[in-house]
Amino acid sequence: MGGYILRRLALIIPTLFGIMLINFALIQFVPGGPIEQVIARMDGGGDVFERFAGGADAGMDGRGDGTYVGARGLPPEFIEELERQFGFDKPPIERFFTMLWNYVRFDFGESYFRSISVVDLVLEKLPVSISLGLWSTLIAYLVSIPLGIRKAVKDGTRFDTWTSGAIIVGYAIPGFLFAILLLVLFAGGSYFQIFPLRGLTSDNWHELSLIGKVLDYFWHITLPVLASTISAFATLTLLTKNSFLDEIRKQYVITARAKGVSERRVLYGHVFRNAMLIIIAGFPAVFVSVFFGGSLIIETIFSLDGLGRLGFEAAVARDYPVIFGTLFAFGLLGLVVGLISDLMYVWIDPRIDFETRET
């Protein structure tokens, strides 16, 4: 197992390099770079995309024919100073490897437009994403796994039929539409004013007692978590059910029942560990996508300032330190979580030995 772990850790390096290289190369063809953003703001033009004429030919720096769109009235010395400030006076290859060297040392730089380090900016937005991602994942697993087991045991019964119908309906409803429905029903839209409309905490949160802070936090997070969790129930529940059904029908279960082993012991002593392997296999993807991907629409509807909105705003503003810094950090974490998932395989089923796999 030690050799397998070392190989996986070594594989992280070229994988991260490939992720960063592909995204860095793609960004060279995206018009409207940071310098164009600065020029557009100085000219009072608002969004740079309102000023583009033939911008499809512009590169990373927002240049098409060698000049910046909208920069013809500005002195060349000012443009050169902007290039030095953003580091665009160097060739792309040099910028790429300089960026990687900084990231290896966990130096993610400073946001172009917010005058704050990328690390501090992410830490500022992280509580919202932690709240949405952690509680959504936790609730989905706590509800879906027992429900899936129950559906497997009651396969074909009325309970299985009506719960399947409810799950399919929940899966068919888009998260943003369900969020709007929750607002209309429970946040003063047209019916009840039970939950707050926006934010993660109340304005007087710092004045509340410890219990009051906890209650206020859950009061604010209830609707966003429900909206972001609704679609996760279907996939996880049906996956759990099918996994348990497949194990229940195997010979070892029939043999255990024939020996008089109790149904509960058969289910949780024998079937559970084998059936949970496929659930664990999907955990890294669920964790990374829900926890770090955030939900831009959910955050916007409930006025939550999390990583989802941060990523969108950074992409629109061409804030490259934020884009690439978060891409590197979350990509690294996703690869590490994938390795942890493999180790959990072995912990649940010691018969699995990754060391003997061909590489």
Coordinates of C-alpha atoms in Angstrom, one line a residue:
M1 CA 0.0 0.0 0.0
G2 CA 2.9 2.3 0.7
G3 CA 4.2 2.0 -2.8
Y4 CA 0.7 2.7 -4.3
I5 CA 0.4 5.9 -2.1
L6 CA 3.7 7.1 -3.3
R7 CA 2.8 6.5 -6.9
R8 CA -0.5 8.3 -6.5
L9 CA 1.3 11.3 -4.8
A10 CA 3.8 11.4 -7.6
L11 CA 1.0 11.3 -10.2
I12 CA -0.5 14.5 -8.7
I13 CA 2.4 16.6 -10.1
P14 CA 1.9 15.9 -13.8
T15 CA -1.9 16.0 -13.4
L16 CA -1.8 19.4 -11.8
F17 CA 0.7 20.6 -14.4
G18 CA -1.7 19.4 -17.2
I19 CA -4.7 21.1 -15.6
M20 CA -2.9 24.4 -15.3
L21 CA -1.3 24.2 -18.7
I22 CA -4.5 23.5 -20.5
N23 CA -6.4 26.3 -18.8
F24 CA -3.5 28.8 -19.2
A25 CA -3.4 28.0 -22.9
L26 CA -7.2 28.4 -23.3
I27 CA -7.2 31.7 -21.5
Q28 CA -4.8 33.1 -24.2
F29 CA -7.7 33.1 -26.7
V30 CA -10.2 34.8 -24.4
P31 CA -10.7 38.5 -25.3
G32 CA -10.9 41.2 -22.7
G33 CA -7.9 40.8 -20.4
P34 CA -7.2 42.7 -17.2
I35 CA -5.7 45.7 -19.0
E36 CA -8.8 46.1 -21.2
Q37 CA -10.9 45.9 -18.0
V38 CA -8.8 48.8 -16.4
I39 CA -9.1 50.9 -19.6
A40 CA -12.9 50.3 -19.8
R41 CA -13.4 51.4 -16.2
M42 CA -11.2 54.5 -16.7
D43 CA -13.3 55.4 -19.7
G44 CA -16.5 54.9 -17.7
G45 CA -17.6 52.2 -20.1
G46 CA -18.5 49.6 -17.4
D47 CA -18.1 46.1 -18.7
V48 CA -15.3 45.7 -21.2
F49 CA -17.5 43.5 -23.4
E50 CA -19.6 46.5 -24.2
R51 CA -16.6 48.1 -25.9
F52 CA -15.5 45.2 -28.1
A53 CA -15.4 45.5 -31.8
G54 CA -13.8 42.5 -33.4
G55 CA -12.7 41.3 -29.9
A56 CA -12.8 37.7 -31.0
D57 CA -9.3 38.2 -32.4
A58 CA -7.9 39.6 -29.1
G59 CA -5.6 37.5 -27.0
M60 CA -5.1 37.2 -23.2
D61 CA -4.0 40.8 -23.0
G62 CA -7.1 42.0 -24.9
R63 CA -5.1 42.8 -28.0
G64 CA -6.0 42.2 -31.6
D65 CA -3.9 44.1 -34.1
G66 CA -1.2 45.0 -31.5
T67 CA -3.2 47.8 -29.8
Y68 CA -5.7 47.7 -27.0
V69 CA -9.3 48.4 -27.8
G70 CA -10.3 51.8 -26.4
A71 CA -6.7 52.6 -25.5
R72 CA -5.9 54.8 -28.5
G73 CA -6.4 58.0 -26.4
L74 CA -4.0 56.9 -23.6
P75 CA -0.3 57.5 -23.7
P76 CA 1.8 54.4 -24.6
E77 CA 3.8 54.8 -21.4
F78 CA 0.7 54.3 -19.4
I79 CA -0.1 51.1 -21.3
E80 CA 3.4 49.8 -20.8
E81 CA 3.2 50.5 -17.0
L82 CA 0.0 48.5 -16.9
E83 CA 1.7 45.7 -18.7
R84 CA 4.5 45.7 -16.2
Q85 CA 2.0 45.9 -13.3
F86 CA 0.1 42.8 -14.5
G87 CA 3.2 41.0 -15.7
F88 CA 2.2 41.0 -19.4
D89 CA 5.5 42.5 -20.4
K90 CA 6.9 38.9 -20.3
P91 CA 6.3 36.1 -22.8
P92 CA 3.4 33.7 -21.9
I93 CA 5.8 30.7 -21.3
E94 CA 7.8 32.7 -18.7
R95 CA 4.6 33.9 -17.0
F96 CA 3.3 30.3 -16.9
F97 CA 6.4 28.8 -15.2
T98 CA 6.7 31.8 -12.9
M99 CA 3.1 31.2 -11.8
L100 CA 3.7 27.5 -11.2
W101 CA 6.8 28.2 -9.2
N102 CA 4.8 30.6 -7.0
Y103 CA 2.0 28.1 -6.6
V104 CA 4.4 25.3 -5.5
R105 CA 5.4 27.6 -2.7
F106 CA 1.7 28.3 -2.1
D107 CA 2.1 32.0 -3.1
F108 CA -1.1 32.7 -4.9
G109 CA -0.5 36.4 -5.3
E110 CA -3.0 39.3 -5.0
S111 CA -6.2 39.9 -6.8
Y112 CA -5.9 42.4 -9.7
F113 CA -8.9 44.4 -8.7
R114 CA -9.6 43.9 -5.0
S115 CA -6.3 44.8 -3.4
I116 CA -6.4 41.6 -1.3
S117 CA -4.4 38.4 -1.5
V118 CA -6.1 35.4 -3.1
V119 CA -5.7 33.4 0.1
D120 CA -7.5 36.0 2.2
L121 CA -10.2 36.4 -0.5
V122 CA -10.9 32.7 -0.5
L123 CA -10.9 32.6 3.3
E124 CA -13.4 35.4 3.3
K125 CA -15.8 33.6 1.0
L126 CA -15.2 30.1 2.3
P127 CA -17.8 30.2 5.2
V128 CA -20.6 30.4 2.7
S129 CA -19.3 27.5 0.6
I130 CA -18.6 25.4 3.7
S131 CA -22.1 26.0 5.0
L132 CA -23.7 25.0 1.7
G133 CA -21.4 22.2 0.7
L134 CA -20.9 20.6 4.1
W135 CA -24.6 20.6 5.2
S136 CA -25.9 19.6 1.7
T137 CA -23.5 16.7 1.5
L138 CA -24.1 15.6 5.1
I139 CA -27.9 15.8 4.7
A140 CA -27.9 14.0 1.4
Y141 CA -25.9 11.1 2.8
L142 CA -27.8 10.9 6.1
V143 CA -31.1 10.7 4.3
S144 CA -30.3 8.9 1.0
I145 CA -28.3 6.0 2.4
P146 CA -30.9 4.8 5.0
L147 CA -33.7 5.5 2.4
G148 CA -31.9 3.5 -0.3
I149 CA -31.3 0.6 2.1
R150 CA -35.0 0.7 3.1
K151 CA -36.0 0.7 -0.6
A152 CA -33.8 -2.2 -1.3
V153 CA -35.3 -4.2 1.5
K154 CA -38.8 -3.2 0.5
D155 CA -38.2 -3.6 -3.2
G156 CA -41.4 -3.7 -5.2
T157 CA -43.7 -2.7 -2.4
R158 CA -45.9 0.4 -2.2
F159 CA -43.2 2.1 0.0
D160 CA -40.7 1.6 -2.8
T161 CA -43.1 2.8 -5.5
W162 CA -44.2 6.1 -3.8
T163 CA -40.7 7.0 -2.6
S164 CA -39.4 6.5 -6.1
G165 CA -42.0 8.8 -7.5
A166 CA -41.1 11.5 -4.9
I167 CA -37.4 11.1 -5.6
I168 CA -37.9 11.5 -9.4
V169 CA -40.1 14.6 -8.9
G170 CA -37.4 16.1 -6.7
Y171 CA -34.7 15.3 -9.2
A172 CA -36.7 16.8 -12.0
I173 CA -37.1 20.2 -10.3
P174 CA -34.1 22.4 -11.0
G175 CA -32.3 23.7 -7.9
F176 CA -32.8 27.4 -8.8
L177 CA -36.5 26.9 -9.4
F178 CA -36.9 25.1 -6.1
A179 CA -35.0 27.9 -4.4
I180 CA -37.4 30.5 -5.8
L181 CA -40.3 28.3 -4.7
L182 CA -38.9 28.2 -1.2
L183 CA -38.5 32.0 -1.2
V184 CA -42.1 32.5 -2.4
L185 CA -43.5 30.1 0.2
F186 CA -41.4 30.7 3.3
A187 CA -39.4 33.9 2.9
G188 CA -42.1 36.5 2.6
G189 CA -42.6 36.1 -1.2
S190 CA -46.4 35.7 -1.1
Y191 CA -47.2 33.4 1.8
F192 CA -45.2 33.0 5.0
Q193 CA -42.4 35.1 6.5
I194 CA -40.6 32.3 8.4
F195 CA -37.0 32.4 7.1
P196 CA -34.8 35.4 6.2
L197 CA -34.5 36.5 2.6
R198 CA -30.7 37.0 2.4
G199 CA -27.4 36.5 4.0
L200 CA -25.7 33.9 6.2
T201 CA -26.3 35.7 9.5
S202 CA -28.3 38.6 10.9
D203 CA -27.0 42.1 11.2
N204 CA -26.9 41.8 15.0
W205 CA -25.2 38.4 15.0
H206 CA -22.2 39.6 17.1
E207 CA -24.6 40.8 19.8
L208 CA -26.3 37.4 20.2
S209 CA -25.4 34.7 22.7
L210 CA -23.7 31.5 21.7
I211 CA -27.0 29.6 21.4
G212 CA -28.5 32.6 19.6
K213 CA -25.7 32.7 17.1
V214 CA -26.1 29.0 16.4
L215 CA -29.9 29.3 16.0
D216 CA -29.5 32.4 13.8
Y217 CA -27.0 30.6 11.6
F218 CA -29.3 27.6 11.0
W219 CA -32.3 29.9 10.5
H220 CA -30.4 31.6 7.6
I221 CA -28.9 28.5 6.1
T222 CA -32.1 26.3 6.0
L223 CA -33.5 27.4 2.7
P224 CA -30.2 27.5 0.7
V225 CA -29.2 24.1 1.9
L226 CA -32.6 22.6 1.0
A227 CA -32.4 24.2 -2.4
S228 CA -28.9 22.8 -3.1
T229 CA -29.7 19.4 -1.7
I230 CA -32.9 18.5 -3.5
S231 CA -31.4 17.1 -6.7
A232 CA -28.7 15.1 -4.8
F233 CA -31.2 12.8 -3.1
A234 CA -32.2 11.0 -6.3
T235 CA -28.9 9.8 -7.6
L236 CA -27.5 8.8 -4.2
T237 CA -30.7 7.1 -3.0
L238 CA -31.1 5.0 -6.2
L239 CA -27.4 4.2 -6.3
T240 CA -27.6 2.9 -2.7
K241 CA -30.7 0.9 -3.4
N242 CA -29.3 -0.8 -6.5
S243 CA -26.0 -1.5 -4.8
F244 CA -27.7 -3.2 -1.9
L245 CA -30.1 -5.1 -4.2
D246 CA -27.1 -6.5 -6.1
E247 CA -25.5 -7.7 -2.9
I248 CA -28.6 -9.1 -1.3
R249 CA -29.1 -11.4 -4.3
K250 CA -25.6 -12.9 -4.0
Q251 CA -25.0 -16.4 -2.8
Y252 CA -23.3 -15.5 0.5
V253 CA -26.4 -13.7 1.6
I254 CA -28.6 -16.6 0.8
T255 CA -26.2 -18.9 2.7
A256 CA -26.2 -16.6 5.8
R257 CA -30.0 -16.6 5.9
A258 CA -30.1 -20.3 5.5
K259 CA -27.8 -20.6 8.6
G260 CA -30.4 -18.6 10.6
V261 CA -28.4 -15.4 10.8
S262 CA -30.8 -12.5 11.7
E263 CA -31.8 -10.2 8.9
R264 CA -30.3 -7.2 10.6
R265 CA -27.0 -8.9 10.9
V266 CA -27.0 -10.0 7.3
L267 CA -27.9 -6.5 6.2
Y268 CA -25.5 -4.5 8.3
G269 CA -22.8 -7.1 9.1
H270 CA -22.3 -8.6 5.6
V271 CA -24.1 -6.6 2.9
F272 CA -23.4 -3.1 4.2
R273 CA -19.6 -3.1 3.8
N274 CA -19.7 -4.5 0.3
A275 CA -22.6 -2.4 -0.9
M276 CA -21.0 0.8 0.4
L277 CA -18.0 0.5 -1.8
I278 CA -19.7 2.0 -4.8
I279 CA -21.1 4.8 -2.7
I280 CA -17.6 5.7 -1.4
A281 CA -16.3 5.7 -5.0
G282 CA -18.5 8.6 -5.8
F283 CA -17.7 10.6 -2.7
P284 CA -14.7 12.6 -4.0
A285 CA -16.7 13.9 -7.0
V286 CA -19.6 14.8 -4.8
F287 CA -17.4 16.4 -2.2
V288 CA -15.4 18.5 -4.6
S289 CA -18.3 19.6 -6.8
V290 CA -20.7 20.5 -4.0
F291 CA -18.2 21.8 -1.5
F292 CA -15.9 23.9 -3.7
G293 CA -17.9 24.3 -6.9
G294 CA -20.6 26.2 -5.1
S295 CA -23.8 27.1 -6.7
L296 CA -23.7 30.5 -8.4
I297 CA -27.5 30.6 -8.9
I298 CA -28.3 29.5 -5.3
E299 CA -25.8 32.0 -3.9
T300 CA -27.3 34.8 -6.1
I301 CA -30.9 34.0 -5.2
F302 CA -30.2 34.0 -1.5
S303 CA -27.7 36.9 -1.6
L304 CA -24.8 34.7 -0.4
D305 CA -21.2 35.8 -1.2
G306 CA -19.4 32.4 -1.6
L307 CA -16.9 30.8 -3.9
G308 CA -19.5 30.3 -6.7
R309 CA -19.9 34.1 -7.1
L310 CA -16.2 34.7 -6.5
G311 CA -15.3 32.4 -9.4
F312 CA -17.9 33.9 -11.7
E313 CA -16.9 37.5 -10.9
A314 CA -13.2 36.6 -11.3
A315 CA -13.9 35.1 -14.7
V316 CA -15.9 38.2 -15.9
A317 CA -13.2 40.6 -14.6
R318 CA -10.4 38.5 -15.9
D319 CA -8.9 38.4 -12.4
Y320 CA -6.3 35.7 -13.3
P321 CA -4.6 35.3 -9.9
V322 CA -8.0 34.4 -8.4
I323 CA -8.9 32.1 -11.3
F324 CA -5.7 30.2 -11.4
G325 CA -5.0 30.3 -7.7
T326 CA -8.3 28.7 -6.8
L327 CA -8.0 26.3 -9.7
F328 CA -4.6 25.1 -8.4
A329 CA -5.7 24.8 -4.8
F330 CA -9.0 23.0 -5.4
G331 CA -7.5 20.8 -8.1
L332 CA -4.8 19.7 -5.6
L333 CA -7.4 19.1 -2.9
G334 CA -9.6 17.1 -5.3
L335 CA -6.7 14.8 -6.2
V336 CA -5.9 14.3 -2.5
V337 CA -9.5 13.5 -1.7
G338 CA -9.5 10.9 -4.5
L339 CA -6.5 9.2 -2.9
I340 CA -8.3 9.3 0.5
S341 CA -11.2 7.6 -1.2
D342 CA -9.0 4.7 -2.3
L343 CA -7.7 4.3 1.2
M344 CA -11.2 4.1 2.5
Y345 CA -11.9 1.3 0.0
V346 CA -9.2 -0.7 1.8
W347 CA -10.4 0.2 5.2
I348 CA -13.9 -1.0 4.4
D349 CA -12.9 -4.1 2.5
P350 CA -9.4 -5.4 3.4
R351 CA -9.6 -7.8 0.4
I352 CA -8.9 -4.9 -1.9
D353 CA -5.2 -4.5 -2.5
F354 CA -4.2 -1.6 -4.8
E355 CA -0.5 -2.6 -4.4
T356 CA -1.0 -5.6 -6.7
R357 CA -2.6 -3.5 -9.5
E358 CA -0.7 -3.1 -12.7
T359 CA 0.4 0.5 -13.3

